[in-house]
Coordinates of C-alpha atoms and ligand atoms in Angstrom, one line a residue:
N1 CA 27.7 10.7 -7.9
K2 CA 29.8 10.6 -4.8
S3 CA 29.0 7.1 -3.6
E4 CA 29.5 5.4 -6.9
H5 CA 32.7 7.2 -7.2
Y6 CA 34.2 5.9 -3.9
S7 CA 33.0 2.4 -4.1
A8 CA 34.9 1.9 -7.4
Q9 CA 38.1 -0.2 -7.2
V10 CA 39.9 2.0 -9.6
R11 CA 41.5 5.1 -8.3
P12 CA 39.8 8.4 -9.6
P13 CA 42.5 10.7 -10.9
G14 CA 43.5 13.2 -8.3
T15 CA 42.5 11.1 -5.2
S16 CA 44.2 8.9 -2.9
R17 CA 43.5 7.0 0.3
R18 CA 44.2 8.9 3.4
I19 CA 44.3 8.3 7.1
P20 CA 41.2 9.7 8.7
Q21 CA 41.4 13.2 9.9
T22 CA 38.4 12.5 12.1
I23 CA 37.1 9.5 13.8
I24 CA 33.7 8.7 15.3
I25 CA 34.9 6.9 18.5
G26 CA 31.5 5.9 19.7
V27 CA 29.5 5.2 21.7
R28 CA 28.0 1.9 20.8
K29 CA 24.3 2.3 20.2
G30 CA 24.6 6.1 20.5
G31 CA 23.6 6.7 16.8
T32 CA 27.0 6.4 15.2
R33 CA 25.7 4.9 11.9
A34 CA 23.3 7.7 11.7
L35 CA 25.9 10.3 12.3
L36 CA 28.3 8.7 9.8
E37 CA 25.7 8.4 7.0
M38 CA 24.3 12.0 7.7
L39 CA 27.9 13.5 7.5
D40 CA 28.4 11.6 4.3
V41 CA 26.0 14.0 2.7
H42 CA 28.6 16.7 3.0
P43 CA 30.6 17.1 -0.4
N44 CA 33.9 17.6 1.6
I45 CA 33.6 14.4 3.6
V46 CA 34.1 10.7 2.7
V47 CA 33.6 7.9 4.9
A48 CA 34.8 4.3 5.4
A49 CA 32.0 2.1 4.7
T50 CA 32.6 -0.6 7.4
E51 CA 33.7 -0.6 11.0
V52 CA 37.5 -0.9 10.9
H53 CA 38.4 -1.8 14.5
F54 CA 42.0 -0.8 13.9
F55 CA 42.7 0.7 17.5
D56 CA 40.8 -1.6 19.6
W57 CA 41.5 -5.0 18.2
D58 CA 45.2 -6.1 18.7
E59 CA 45.2 -8.3 15.7
N60 CA 44.3 -5.4 13.4
Y61 CA 46.5 -2.9 15.2
M62 CA 49.6 -5.3 14.5
K63 CA 48.9 -4.9 10.8
G64 CA 50.1 -1.4 10.8
I65 CA 49.1 1.9 9.6
D66 CA 49.4 1.0 5.9
W67 CA 46.8 -1.7 6.3
Y68 CA 44.6 0.9 8.1
R69 CA 45.0 3.3 5.2
S70 CA 44.2 0.7 2.6
L71 CA 40.7 0.4 4.1
M72 CA 39.9 4.0 3.6
P73 CA 38.0 5.4 0.7
F74 CA 39.7 7.6 -2.1
S75 CA 39.5 11.1 -1.4
Y76 CA 40.4 14.5 -3.0
E77 CA 42.6 16.8 -1.1
N78 CA 39.9 19.2 0.0
Q79 CA 38.0 16.2 1.7
I80 CA 38.1 14.8 5.1
T81 CA 38.1 11.1 5.6
I82 CA 36.0 9.8 8.6
E83 CA 36.1 6.4 10.1
K84 CA 33.6 5.2 12.7
T85 CA 34.3 2.3 15.3
P86 CA 31.9 2.5 18.3
G87 CA 34.2 0.2 20.3
Y88 CA 37.0 2.8 20.5
F89 CA 35.2 4.8 23.1
T90 CA 35.4 2.0 25.7
S91 CA 38.6 0.5 24.6
P92 CA 41.6 0.8 27.1
Q93 CA 44.1 1.0 24.2
A94 CA 42.4 3.2 21.6
P95 CA 43.1 6.7 23.1
E96 CA 46.9 6.3 23.3
R97 CA 47.0 4.6 19.9
I98 CA 45.1 7.2 18.2
H99 CA 47.1 9.9 19.8
D100 CA 50.4 8.2 18.5
M101 CA 49.0 8.4 15.1
N102 CA 47.9 12.0 15.1
S103 CA 47.9 14.0 18.3
S104 CA 45.9 16.9 16.8
I105 CA 43.1 14.6 15.4
K106 CA 39.4 15.8 15.9
L107 CA 37.3 13.2 17.5
L108 CA 33.5 12.9 17.5
L109 CA 31.6 11.1 20.3
I110 CA 27.9 10.6 20.0
L111 CA 26.1 9.9 23.3
R112 CA 22.6 9.3 24.5
D113 CA 20.9 8.8 27.9
P114 CA 22.9 5.9 29.5
T115 CA 19.9 4.0 30.6
E116 CA 18.4 4.1 27.0
R117 CA 21.8 3.1 25.6
V118 CA 21.8 0.0 27.9
I119 CA 18.3 -1.1 26.6
S120 CA 19.5 -0.4 23.1
D121 CA 22.5 -2.4 23.6
Y122 CA 20.5 -5.3 25.1
T123 CA 17.9 -5.1 22.2
Q124 CA 20.8 -5.5 19.7
V125 CA 22.2 -8.5 21.5
Y126 CA 18.7 -10.0 21.9
Y127 CA 18.1 -9.9 18.2
N128 CA 21.5 -11.2 17.3
R129 CA 21.0 -14.1 19.5
L130 CA 17.5 -14.8 18.2
E131 CA 18.9 -14.9 14.7
S132 CA 21.6 -17.3 15.6
H133 CA 19.1 -19.4 17.4
K134 CA 20.8 -18.8 20.9
P135 CA 18.7 -18.7 24.2
V136 CA 17.5 -15.2 25.1
Q137 CA 16.9 -13.7 28.6
L138 CA 14.5 -10.9 29.7
F139 CA 16.2 -7.6 30.3
E140 CA 15.2 -7.6 33.9
D141 CA 16.9 -11.1 34.4
I142 CA 20.2 -9.8 33.1
V143 CA 20.2 -6.4 34.8
I144 CA 19.2 -7.6 38.4
K145 CA 21.1 -10.4 40.1
N146 CA 20.2 -11.4 43.5
G147 CA 18.0 -8.5 44.0
A148 CA 20.7 -5.9 43.1
L149 CA 21.8 -4.2 40.0
N150 CA 24.2 -6.3 38.1
T151 CA 26.8 -3.6 37.5
K152 CA 29.2 -6.1 36.0
Y153 CA 26.8 -6.3 32.9
K154 CA 28.9 -5.2 30.0
A155 CA 26.1 -3.0 28.7
I156 CA 26.0 -1.1 32.0
Q157 CA 29.8 -0.7 32.1
R158 CA 29.7 0.8 28.5
S159 CA 27.2 3.4 29.8
L160 CA 29.8 4.6 32.5
Y161 CA 30.7 7.6 30.3
D162 CA 32.8 9.3 33.1
I163 CA 35.0 6.4 33.4
H164 CA 35.7 6.1 29.7
M165 CA 36.0 9.9 29.1
E166 CA 38.6 10.1 31.8
R167 CA 41.0 8.0 29.7
W168 CA 40.5 10.0 26.5
L169 CA 41.2 13.2 28.4
K170 CA 44.6 11.8 29.5
H171 CA 45.5 12.0 25.9
F172 CA 43.4 14.6 24.2
H173 CA 42.3 18.2 25.1
L174 CA 38.7 18.5 25.7
D175 CA 38.3 20.9 22.7
Q176 CA 39.5 18.1 20.4
I177 CA 36.5 15.9 21.2
H178 CA 33.1 17.3 20.0
I179 CA 30.1 15.6 21.6
V180 CA 27.1 15.0 19.6
D181 CA 23.7 14.7 21.4
G182 CA 22.2 11.4 20.2
N183 CA 18.8 12.1 21.5
T184 CA 18.7 15.5 19.5
L185 CA 20.1 13.8 16.4
I186 CA 17.1 11.6 16.4
K187 CA 14.6 14.3 16.9
D188 CA 16.1 17.1 14.7
P189 CA 19.3 16.1 13.0
L190 CA 20.2 19.3 11.2
P191 CA 21.4 21.5 14.0
E192 CA 23.6 18.7 15.4
L193 CA 25.1 18.2 12.1
Q194 CA 25.7 22.0 11.6
K195 CA 27.7 21.9 14.8
V196 CA 29.8 19.2 13.6
E197 CA 30.5 21.2 10.3
R198 CA 31.7 24.0 12.5
F199 CA 33.8 21.9 14.6
L200 CA 35.5 20.4 11.5
N201 CA 35.9 23.9 9.9
L202 CA 33.8 22.9 7.0
P203 CA 31.5 25.0 4.9
S204 CA 27.9 24.7 5.7
R205 CA 26.6 22.2 3.1
I206 CA 24.2 19.9 4.9
M207 CA 20.6 21.2 4.3
S208 CA 17.2 20.5 5.7
S209 CA 16.3 19.1 2.3
N210 CA 18.8 16.3 3.0
F211 CA 16.4 14.8 5.5
Y212 CA 12.8 13.7 5.5
F213 CA 10.8 12.1 8.3
N214 CA 9.6 8.6 7.4
Q215 CA 6.4 7.8 9.3
T216 CA 6.8 4.0 8.8
K217 CA 10.3 4.0 10.2
G218 CA 9.6 6.6 12.8
F219 CA 13.0 8.1 12.0
Y220 CA 14.6 10.7 9.8
C221 CA 15.8 9.3 6.5
I222 CA 18.5 10.8 4.1
R223 CA 18.0 12.4 0.7
S224 CA 21.2 13.0 -1.1
D225 CA 22.4 12.8 -4.8
G226 CA 18.6 12.4 -5.9
R227 CA 18.2 9.1 -3.7
E228 CA 16.2 8.5 -0.6
R229 CA 17.3 6.0 1.9
C230 CA 16.7 5.0 5.6
L231 CA 19.2 3.4 7.9
H232 CA 19.2 -0.5 8.0
E233 CA 16.2 -2.0 9.7
S234 CA 18.4 -2.9 12.8
K235 CA 18.7 0.8 13.5
G236 CA 15.6 2.2 15.3
R237 CA 14.2 -1.1 16.7
P238 CA 11.5 -1.0 19.2
H239 CA 12.8 -1.5 22.8
P240 CA 11.2 -3.7 25.4
V241 CA 8.9 -2.1 28.1
V242 CA 11.1 -2.3 31.2
N243 CA 9.8 -2.7 34.6
S244 CA 9.7 0.7 36.3
T245 CA 11.5 -0.2 39.6
V246 CA 14.3 -1.5 37.4
L247 CA 14.4 1.6 35.3
E248 CA 14.6 3.8 38.5
Q249 CA 17.6 1.7 39.7
L250 CA 19.3 2.3 36.5
Y251 CA 18.6 5.9 36.6
S252 CA 19.9 6.3 40.1
Y253 CA 23.0 4.2 39.4
F254 CA 24.0 6.5 36.5
R255 CA 23.1 9.7 38.2
E256 CA 26.4 10.2 40.0
H257 CA 28.3 9.1 37.0
N258 CA 26.5 11.4 34.8
A259 CA 27.1 14.4 37.1
K260 CA 30.8 13.6 37.1
F261 CA 30.8 13.4 33.3
Y262 CA 29.1 16.8 33.0
R263 CA 31.7 18.4 35.2
M264 CA 34.4 16.7 33.1
I265 CA 33.1 18.2 29.8
N266 CA 31.7 21.6 31.2
H267 CA 28.3 20.7 29.6
S268 CA 25.2 18.8 30.7
F269 CA 22.5 16.8 29.1
D270 CA 18.9 16.2 30.2
W271 CA 19.5 12.5 30.8
H272 CA 17.4 10.9 33.7
Ligands
LIG1 P1 17.9 1.8 18.5 O1 17.9 0.9 17.5 O2 18.0 1.2 19.9 O3 16.7 2.8 18.6 P2 24.4 2.8 16.5 O4 24.3 3.1 15.0 O5 25.5 3.6 17.2 O6 24.3 1.3 16.7 O7 23.1 3.5 17.1 C1 21.9 3.0 16.8 C2 20.8 4.0 17.2 O8 20.9 5.1 16.3 C3 19.4 3.5 17.1 O9 19.2 2.8 18.3 C4 18.6 4.7 17.0 O10 17.9 5.1 18.1 C5 19.6 5.8 16.6 N1 19.3 6.6 15.4 C6 19.6 7.9 15.5 N2 19.1 8.5 14.3 C7 18.6 7.5 13.6 C8 17.9 7.4 12.3 N3 17.7 8.5 11.5 N4 17.4 6.2 11.8 C9 17.6 5.1 12.6 N5 18.2 5.0 13.9 C10 18.7 6.1 14.3

């Protein structure tokens, strides 16, 4: 059993801890956890259990590459190690730092409609604040300030994919960054995962039998090694119903950025 194997503290014979050959760089709330967990089904993939924040947090980056490696799971030589930290995509330092480590690395980026991403981001913060008994605000009260869109809102900034992508493309070739469609991963995960297998030059091992739709959760869950599991309850939470005028304002704000992003990557999505 793969997961038992790698959670063990003792090193299984023939394995070692390796620096990731692939990193899921984001975007926050794009479906990064689902992508990582679904890829973990592949026998040639091992994943770091937690978000490492090596390239985006200075205090971690200062600890050096050996510290980073020490957080990776044990792997066999024919296996690819994957780490995911959604904050990398929007971090000013991450592209250059990752390039310094491995200029030919393959990067995975999962994106979804930027407006949906803002609402998902808000929903996560909303629940975090509720849990720590902090005051919460309505979505509309954060997004609209003095009658205009509050473009300084961090969640809106994070959805400006063109601006972030431009930084990555200063350091990496477009063909080193594979973009996963987060909306499609929700509705029909297998084809998106098969594209990733091809991008990583891995044999096709992820099967439709690895997924089943869970009616209660309303999302696909994972079947692997004879076990069935869904993502944590914080993944796939219901979103607030947003005022339609505010929605339109968000759509129209992102439209130009999306168009620029599509030109940058020579591909378009059916975002609003
Ligand atoms: P919501 O909770 O807003 O619906 P991340 O892991 O990057 O934080 O992304 C979380 C998002 O992953 C969820 O956002 C959800 O829409 C999406 N997701 C994709 N596939 C999923 C799955 N099989 N189960 C649960 N959430 C999934």
